[in-house]
Short mmCIF file of C-alpha atoms in Angstrom, two decimals:
data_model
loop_
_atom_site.label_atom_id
_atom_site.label_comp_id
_atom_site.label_asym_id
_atom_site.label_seq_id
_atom_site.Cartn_x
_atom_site.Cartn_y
_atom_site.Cartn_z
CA UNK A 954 -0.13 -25.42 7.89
CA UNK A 955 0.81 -22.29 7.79
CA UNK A 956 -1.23 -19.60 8.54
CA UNK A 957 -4.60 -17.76 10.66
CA UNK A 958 -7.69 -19.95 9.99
CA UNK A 959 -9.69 -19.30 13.32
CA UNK A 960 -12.60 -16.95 13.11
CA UNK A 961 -10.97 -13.60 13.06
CA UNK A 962 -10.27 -14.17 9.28
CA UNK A 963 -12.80 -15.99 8.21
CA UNK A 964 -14.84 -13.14 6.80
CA UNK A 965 -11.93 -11.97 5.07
CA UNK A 966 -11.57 -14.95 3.48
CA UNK A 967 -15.34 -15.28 2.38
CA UNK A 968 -14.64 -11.69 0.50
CA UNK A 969 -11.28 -12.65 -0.83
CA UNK A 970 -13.23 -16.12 -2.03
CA UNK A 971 -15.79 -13.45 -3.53
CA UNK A 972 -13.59 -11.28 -5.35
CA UNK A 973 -11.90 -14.27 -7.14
CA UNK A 974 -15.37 -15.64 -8.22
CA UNK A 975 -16.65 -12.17 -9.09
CA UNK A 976 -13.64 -11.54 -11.11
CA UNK A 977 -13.66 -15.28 -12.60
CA UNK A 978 -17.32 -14.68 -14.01
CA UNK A 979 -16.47 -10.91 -15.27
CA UNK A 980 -13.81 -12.45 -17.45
CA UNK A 981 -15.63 -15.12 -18.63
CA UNK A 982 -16.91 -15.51 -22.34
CA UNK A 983 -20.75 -15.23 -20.72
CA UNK A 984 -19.21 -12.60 -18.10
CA UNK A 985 -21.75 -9.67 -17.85
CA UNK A 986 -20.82 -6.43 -14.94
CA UNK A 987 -24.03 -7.59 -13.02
CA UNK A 988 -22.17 -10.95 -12.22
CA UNK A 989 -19.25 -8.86 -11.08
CA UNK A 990 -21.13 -6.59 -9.05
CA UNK A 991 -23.28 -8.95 -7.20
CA UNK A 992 -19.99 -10.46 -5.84
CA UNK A 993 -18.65 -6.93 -5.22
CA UNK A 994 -21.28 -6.09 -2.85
CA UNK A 995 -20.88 -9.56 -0.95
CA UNK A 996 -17.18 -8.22 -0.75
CA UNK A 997 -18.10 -5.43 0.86
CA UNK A 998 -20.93 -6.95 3.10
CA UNK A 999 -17.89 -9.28 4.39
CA UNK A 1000 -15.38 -6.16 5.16
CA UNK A 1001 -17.92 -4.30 6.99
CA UNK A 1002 -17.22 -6.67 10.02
CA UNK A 1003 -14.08 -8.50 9.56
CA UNK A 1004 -12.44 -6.00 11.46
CA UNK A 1005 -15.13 -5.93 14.70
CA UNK A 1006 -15.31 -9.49 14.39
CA UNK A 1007 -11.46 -9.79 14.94
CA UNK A 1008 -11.40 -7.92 17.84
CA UNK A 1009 -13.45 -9.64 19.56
CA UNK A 1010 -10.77 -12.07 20.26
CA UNK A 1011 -8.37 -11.13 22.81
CA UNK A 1012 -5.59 -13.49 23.13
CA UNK A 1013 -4.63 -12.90 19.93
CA UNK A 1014 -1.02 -12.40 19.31
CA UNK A 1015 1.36 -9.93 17.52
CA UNK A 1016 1.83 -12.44 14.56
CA UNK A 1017 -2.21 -12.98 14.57
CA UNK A 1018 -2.72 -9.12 14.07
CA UNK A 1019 -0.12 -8.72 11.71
CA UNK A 1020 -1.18 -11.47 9.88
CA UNK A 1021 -4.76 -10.13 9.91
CA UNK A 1022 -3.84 -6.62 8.75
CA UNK A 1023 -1.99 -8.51 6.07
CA UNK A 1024 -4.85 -10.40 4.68
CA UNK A 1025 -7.04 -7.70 5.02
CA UNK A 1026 -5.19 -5.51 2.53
CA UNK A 1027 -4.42 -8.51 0.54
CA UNK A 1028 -7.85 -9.37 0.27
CA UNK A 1029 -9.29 -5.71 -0.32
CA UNK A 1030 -6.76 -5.50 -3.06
CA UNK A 1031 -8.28 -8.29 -5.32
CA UNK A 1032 -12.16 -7.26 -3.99
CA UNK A 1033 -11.79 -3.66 -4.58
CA UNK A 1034 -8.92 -3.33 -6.77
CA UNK A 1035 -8.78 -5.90 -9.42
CA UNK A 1036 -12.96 -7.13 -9.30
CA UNK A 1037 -13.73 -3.23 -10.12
CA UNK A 1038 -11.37 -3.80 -13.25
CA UNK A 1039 -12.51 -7.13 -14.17
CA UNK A 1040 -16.07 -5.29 -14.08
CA UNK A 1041 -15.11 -2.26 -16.29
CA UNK A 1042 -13.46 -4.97 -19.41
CA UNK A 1043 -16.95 -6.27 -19.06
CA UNK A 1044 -18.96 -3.46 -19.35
CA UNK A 1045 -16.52 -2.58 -22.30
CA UNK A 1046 -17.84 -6.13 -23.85
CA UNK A 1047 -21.61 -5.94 -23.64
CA UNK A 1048 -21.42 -2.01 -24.33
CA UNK A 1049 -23.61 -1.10 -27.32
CA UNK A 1050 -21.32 1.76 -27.83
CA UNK A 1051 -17.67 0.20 -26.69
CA UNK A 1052 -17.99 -3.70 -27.31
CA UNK A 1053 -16.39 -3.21 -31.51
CA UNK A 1054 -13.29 -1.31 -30.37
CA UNK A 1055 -10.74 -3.82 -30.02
CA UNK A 1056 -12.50 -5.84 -33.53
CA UNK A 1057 -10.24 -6.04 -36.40
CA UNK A 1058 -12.58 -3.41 -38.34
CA UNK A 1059 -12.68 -1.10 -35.45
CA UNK A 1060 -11.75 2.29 -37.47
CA UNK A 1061 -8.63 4.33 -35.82
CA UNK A 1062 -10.34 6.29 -33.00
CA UNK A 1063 -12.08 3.02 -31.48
CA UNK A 1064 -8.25 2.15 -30.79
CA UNK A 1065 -7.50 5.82 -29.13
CA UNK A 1066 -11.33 4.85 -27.29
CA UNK A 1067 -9.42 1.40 -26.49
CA UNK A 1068 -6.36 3.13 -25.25
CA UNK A 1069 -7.69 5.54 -23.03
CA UNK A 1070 -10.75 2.60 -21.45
CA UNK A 1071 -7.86 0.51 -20.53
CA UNK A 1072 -5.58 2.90 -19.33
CA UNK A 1073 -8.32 4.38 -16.80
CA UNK A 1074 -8.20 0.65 -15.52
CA UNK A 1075 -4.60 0.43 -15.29
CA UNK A 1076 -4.77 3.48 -13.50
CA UNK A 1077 -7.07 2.64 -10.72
CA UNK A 1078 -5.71 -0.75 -10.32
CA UNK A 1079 -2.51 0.91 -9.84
CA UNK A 1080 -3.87 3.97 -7.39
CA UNK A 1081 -6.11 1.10 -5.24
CA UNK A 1082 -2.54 -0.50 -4.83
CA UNK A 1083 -0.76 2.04 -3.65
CA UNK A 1084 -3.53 3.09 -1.46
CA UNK A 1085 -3.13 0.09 0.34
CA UNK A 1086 0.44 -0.01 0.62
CA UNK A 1087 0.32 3.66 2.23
CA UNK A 1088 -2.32 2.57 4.47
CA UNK A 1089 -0.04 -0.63 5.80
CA UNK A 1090 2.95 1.48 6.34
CA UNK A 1091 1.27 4.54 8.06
CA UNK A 1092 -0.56 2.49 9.91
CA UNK A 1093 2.32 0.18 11.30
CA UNK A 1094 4.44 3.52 12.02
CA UNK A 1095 0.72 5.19 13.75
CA UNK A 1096 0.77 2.07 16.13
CA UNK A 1097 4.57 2.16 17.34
CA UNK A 1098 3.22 6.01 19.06
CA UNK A 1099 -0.23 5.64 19.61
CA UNK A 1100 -2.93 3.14 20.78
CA UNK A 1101 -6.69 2.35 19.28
CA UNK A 1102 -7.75 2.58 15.97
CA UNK A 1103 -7.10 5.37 13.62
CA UNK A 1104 -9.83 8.73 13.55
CA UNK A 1105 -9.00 9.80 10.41
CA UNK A 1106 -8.46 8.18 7.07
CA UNK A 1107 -5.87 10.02 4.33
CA UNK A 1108 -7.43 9.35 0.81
CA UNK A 1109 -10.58 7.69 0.12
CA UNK A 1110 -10.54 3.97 1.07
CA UNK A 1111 -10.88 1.26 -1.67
CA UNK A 1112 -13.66 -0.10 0.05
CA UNK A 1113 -15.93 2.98 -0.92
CA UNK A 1114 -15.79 0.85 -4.65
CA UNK A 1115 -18.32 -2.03 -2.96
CA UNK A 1116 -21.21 1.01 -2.54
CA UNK A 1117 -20.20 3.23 -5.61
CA UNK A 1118 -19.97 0.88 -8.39
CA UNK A 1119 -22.82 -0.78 -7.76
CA UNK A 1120 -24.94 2.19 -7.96
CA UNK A 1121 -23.65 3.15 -11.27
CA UNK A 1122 -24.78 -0.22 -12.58
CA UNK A 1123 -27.96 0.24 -11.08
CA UNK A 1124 -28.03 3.82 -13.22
CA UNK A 1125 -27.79 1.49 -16.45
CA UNK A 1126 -30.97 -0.34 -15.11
CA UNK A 1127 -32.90 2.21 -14.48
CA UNK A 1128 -32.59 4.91 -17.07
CA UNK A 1129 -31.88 1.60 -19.92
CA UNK A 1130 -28.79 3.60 -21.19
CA UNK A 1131 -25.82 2.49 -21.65
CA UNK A 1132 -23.80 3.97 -18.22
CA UNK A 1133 -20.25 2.33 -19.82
CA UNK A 1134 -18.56 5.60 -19.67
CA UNK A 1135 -20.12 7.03 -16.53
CA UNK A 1136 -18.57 4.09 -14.69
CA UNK A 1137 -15.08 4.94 -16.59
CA UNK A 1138 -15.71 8.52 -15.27
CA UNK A 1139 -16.03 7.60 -11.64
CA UNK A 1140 -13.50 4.98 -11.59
CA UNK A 1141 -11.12 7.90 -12.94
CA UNK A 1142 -12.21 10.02 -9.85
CA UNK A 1143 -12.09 7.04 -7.86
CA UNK A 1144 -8.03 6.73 -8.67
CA UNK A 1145 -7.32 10.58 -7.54
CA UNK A 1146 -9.14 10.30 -4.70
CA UNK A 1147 -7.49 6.83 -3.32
CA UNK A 1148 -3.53 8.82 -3.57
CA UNK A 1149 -4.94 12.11 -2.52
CA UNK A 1150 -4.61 13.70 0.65
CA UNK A 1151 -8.33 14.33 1.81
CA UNK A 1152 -9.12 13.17 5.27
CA UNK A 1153 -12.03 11.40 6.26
CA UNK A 1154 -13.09 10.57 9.70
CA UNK A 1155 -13.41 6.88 10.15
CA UNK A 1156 -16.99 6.01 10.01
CA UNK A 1157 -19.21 5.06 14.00
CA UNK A 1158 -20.96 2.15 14.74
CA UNK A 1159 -24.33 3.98 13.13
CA UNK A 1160 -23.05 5.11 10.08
CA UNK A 1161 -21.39 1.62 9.15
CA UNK A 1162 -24.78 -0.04 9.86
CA UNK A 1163 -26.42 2.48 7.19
CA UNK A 1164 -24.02 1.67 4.92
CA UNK A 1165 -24.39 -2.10 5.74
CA UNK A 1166 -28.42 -0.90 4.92
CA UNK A 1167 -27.03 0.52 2.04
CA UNK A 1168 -25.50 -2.39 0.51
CA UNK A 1169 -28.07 -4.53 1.43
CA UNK A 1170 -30.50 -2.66 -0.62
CA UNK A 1171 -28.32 -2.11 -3.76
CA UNK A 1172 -27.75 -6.36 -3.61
CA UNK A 1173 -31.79 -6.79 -3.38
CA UNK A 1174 -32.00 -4.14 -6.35
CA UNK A 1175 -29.59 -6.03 -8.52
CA UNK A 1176 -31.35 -9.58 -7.70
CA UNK A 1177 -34.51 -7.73 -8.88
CA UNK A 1178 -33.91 -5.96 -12.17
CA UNK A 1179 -31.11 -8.73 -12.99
CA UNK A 1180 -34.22 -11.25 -13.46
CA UNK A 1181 -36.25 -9.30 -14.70
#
């Protein structure tokens, strides 16, 4: 077969098999943005480590790392490009405020309401994509001069979305308001920030494990006000 399928992907694969559940259950007819979210954060759990996890193999060869950078990006895309979206419609459908404006009655500026919601989505489906293009091709031309991992990071990384949208959902649980346009809001910022050129240092050891922490807490939080 064609293909990596030693351990070096595997936890890509596990979030790339999240995303596509996540985003399955967010577009179902029962989908509901917890569903979606509860798979984000598993997505983001899983691309803490791929990366250490695939280096500690080290016969790998030159098709094996491409391949892995590959997937990665491949994989991030649908976790932390197209979930998020699948997310937002779903938020849009169990909104109090949002879930009329694509009815047949919906008066005139539910459509405009329609029209802008959707086109925030487009927009950071679109910006997460080209984020990860940029990232491929920098990255391959970074390598050909220099050796090691990158320091810095130019524009946020999608992966921030596995830590930010869940804490906006959380918001909804604990102030019981409807948060539907709040999570617009950041996904907006979210889309500047991904084709922007801020620098960020790549994140130690230490602060990936408190974001690990992080995460970890967020998923316990969800599995407690979700059944409640």
């Amino acid at each position: 077969m064609i293909g990596v399928y030693d351990y070096t992907v595997i936890l890509t694969y596990l979030s790339a098999i999240s995303a596509c559940i996540g985003v399955m259950v967010s577009l179902s007819n029962t989908g509901h943005p917890y569903l979606g979210v509860f798979f984000l954060l598993i997505c983001g759990l899983c691309d803490a480590f791929d990366g250490k996890v695939a280096s500690t193999k080290k016969n790998r060869t030159d098709m094996m790392k491409k391949f892995g950078v590959q997937i990665d990006s491949l994989s991030d895309l649908v976790a932390f490009g197209v979930l998020p979206v699948a997310i937002g419609n779903a938020m849009i459908k169990v909104s109090d405020i949002y879930s009329d404006i694509l009815t047949k009655d919906s008066p005139k500026f539910n459509v405009i309401t329609a029209i802008f919601l959707f086109g925030i989505l487009i927009l950071y489906f679109l910006a997460a994509l080209i984020r990860l293009a940029y990232y491929n091709v920098t990255e391959e031309e970074r390598q050909k001069t220099e050796t090691g991992s990158r320091k810095i990071y130019e524009g946020l990384p999608v992966t921030s979305a596995s830590l930010i949208f869940p804490s906006v959902i959380l918001l909804q649980y604990l102030t019981e308001m409807d948060v539907t346009i709040v999570y617009f809001i950041v996904m907006a910022m979210m889309a500047v920030a991904f084709v922007s050129r801020i620098k960020i240092p790549k994140p130690g050891i230490k602060v990936i494990l408190g974001l690990v922490a992080l995460g970890v807490l967020e998923l316990i939080a969800l599995i407690v006000f979700g059944f409640n």
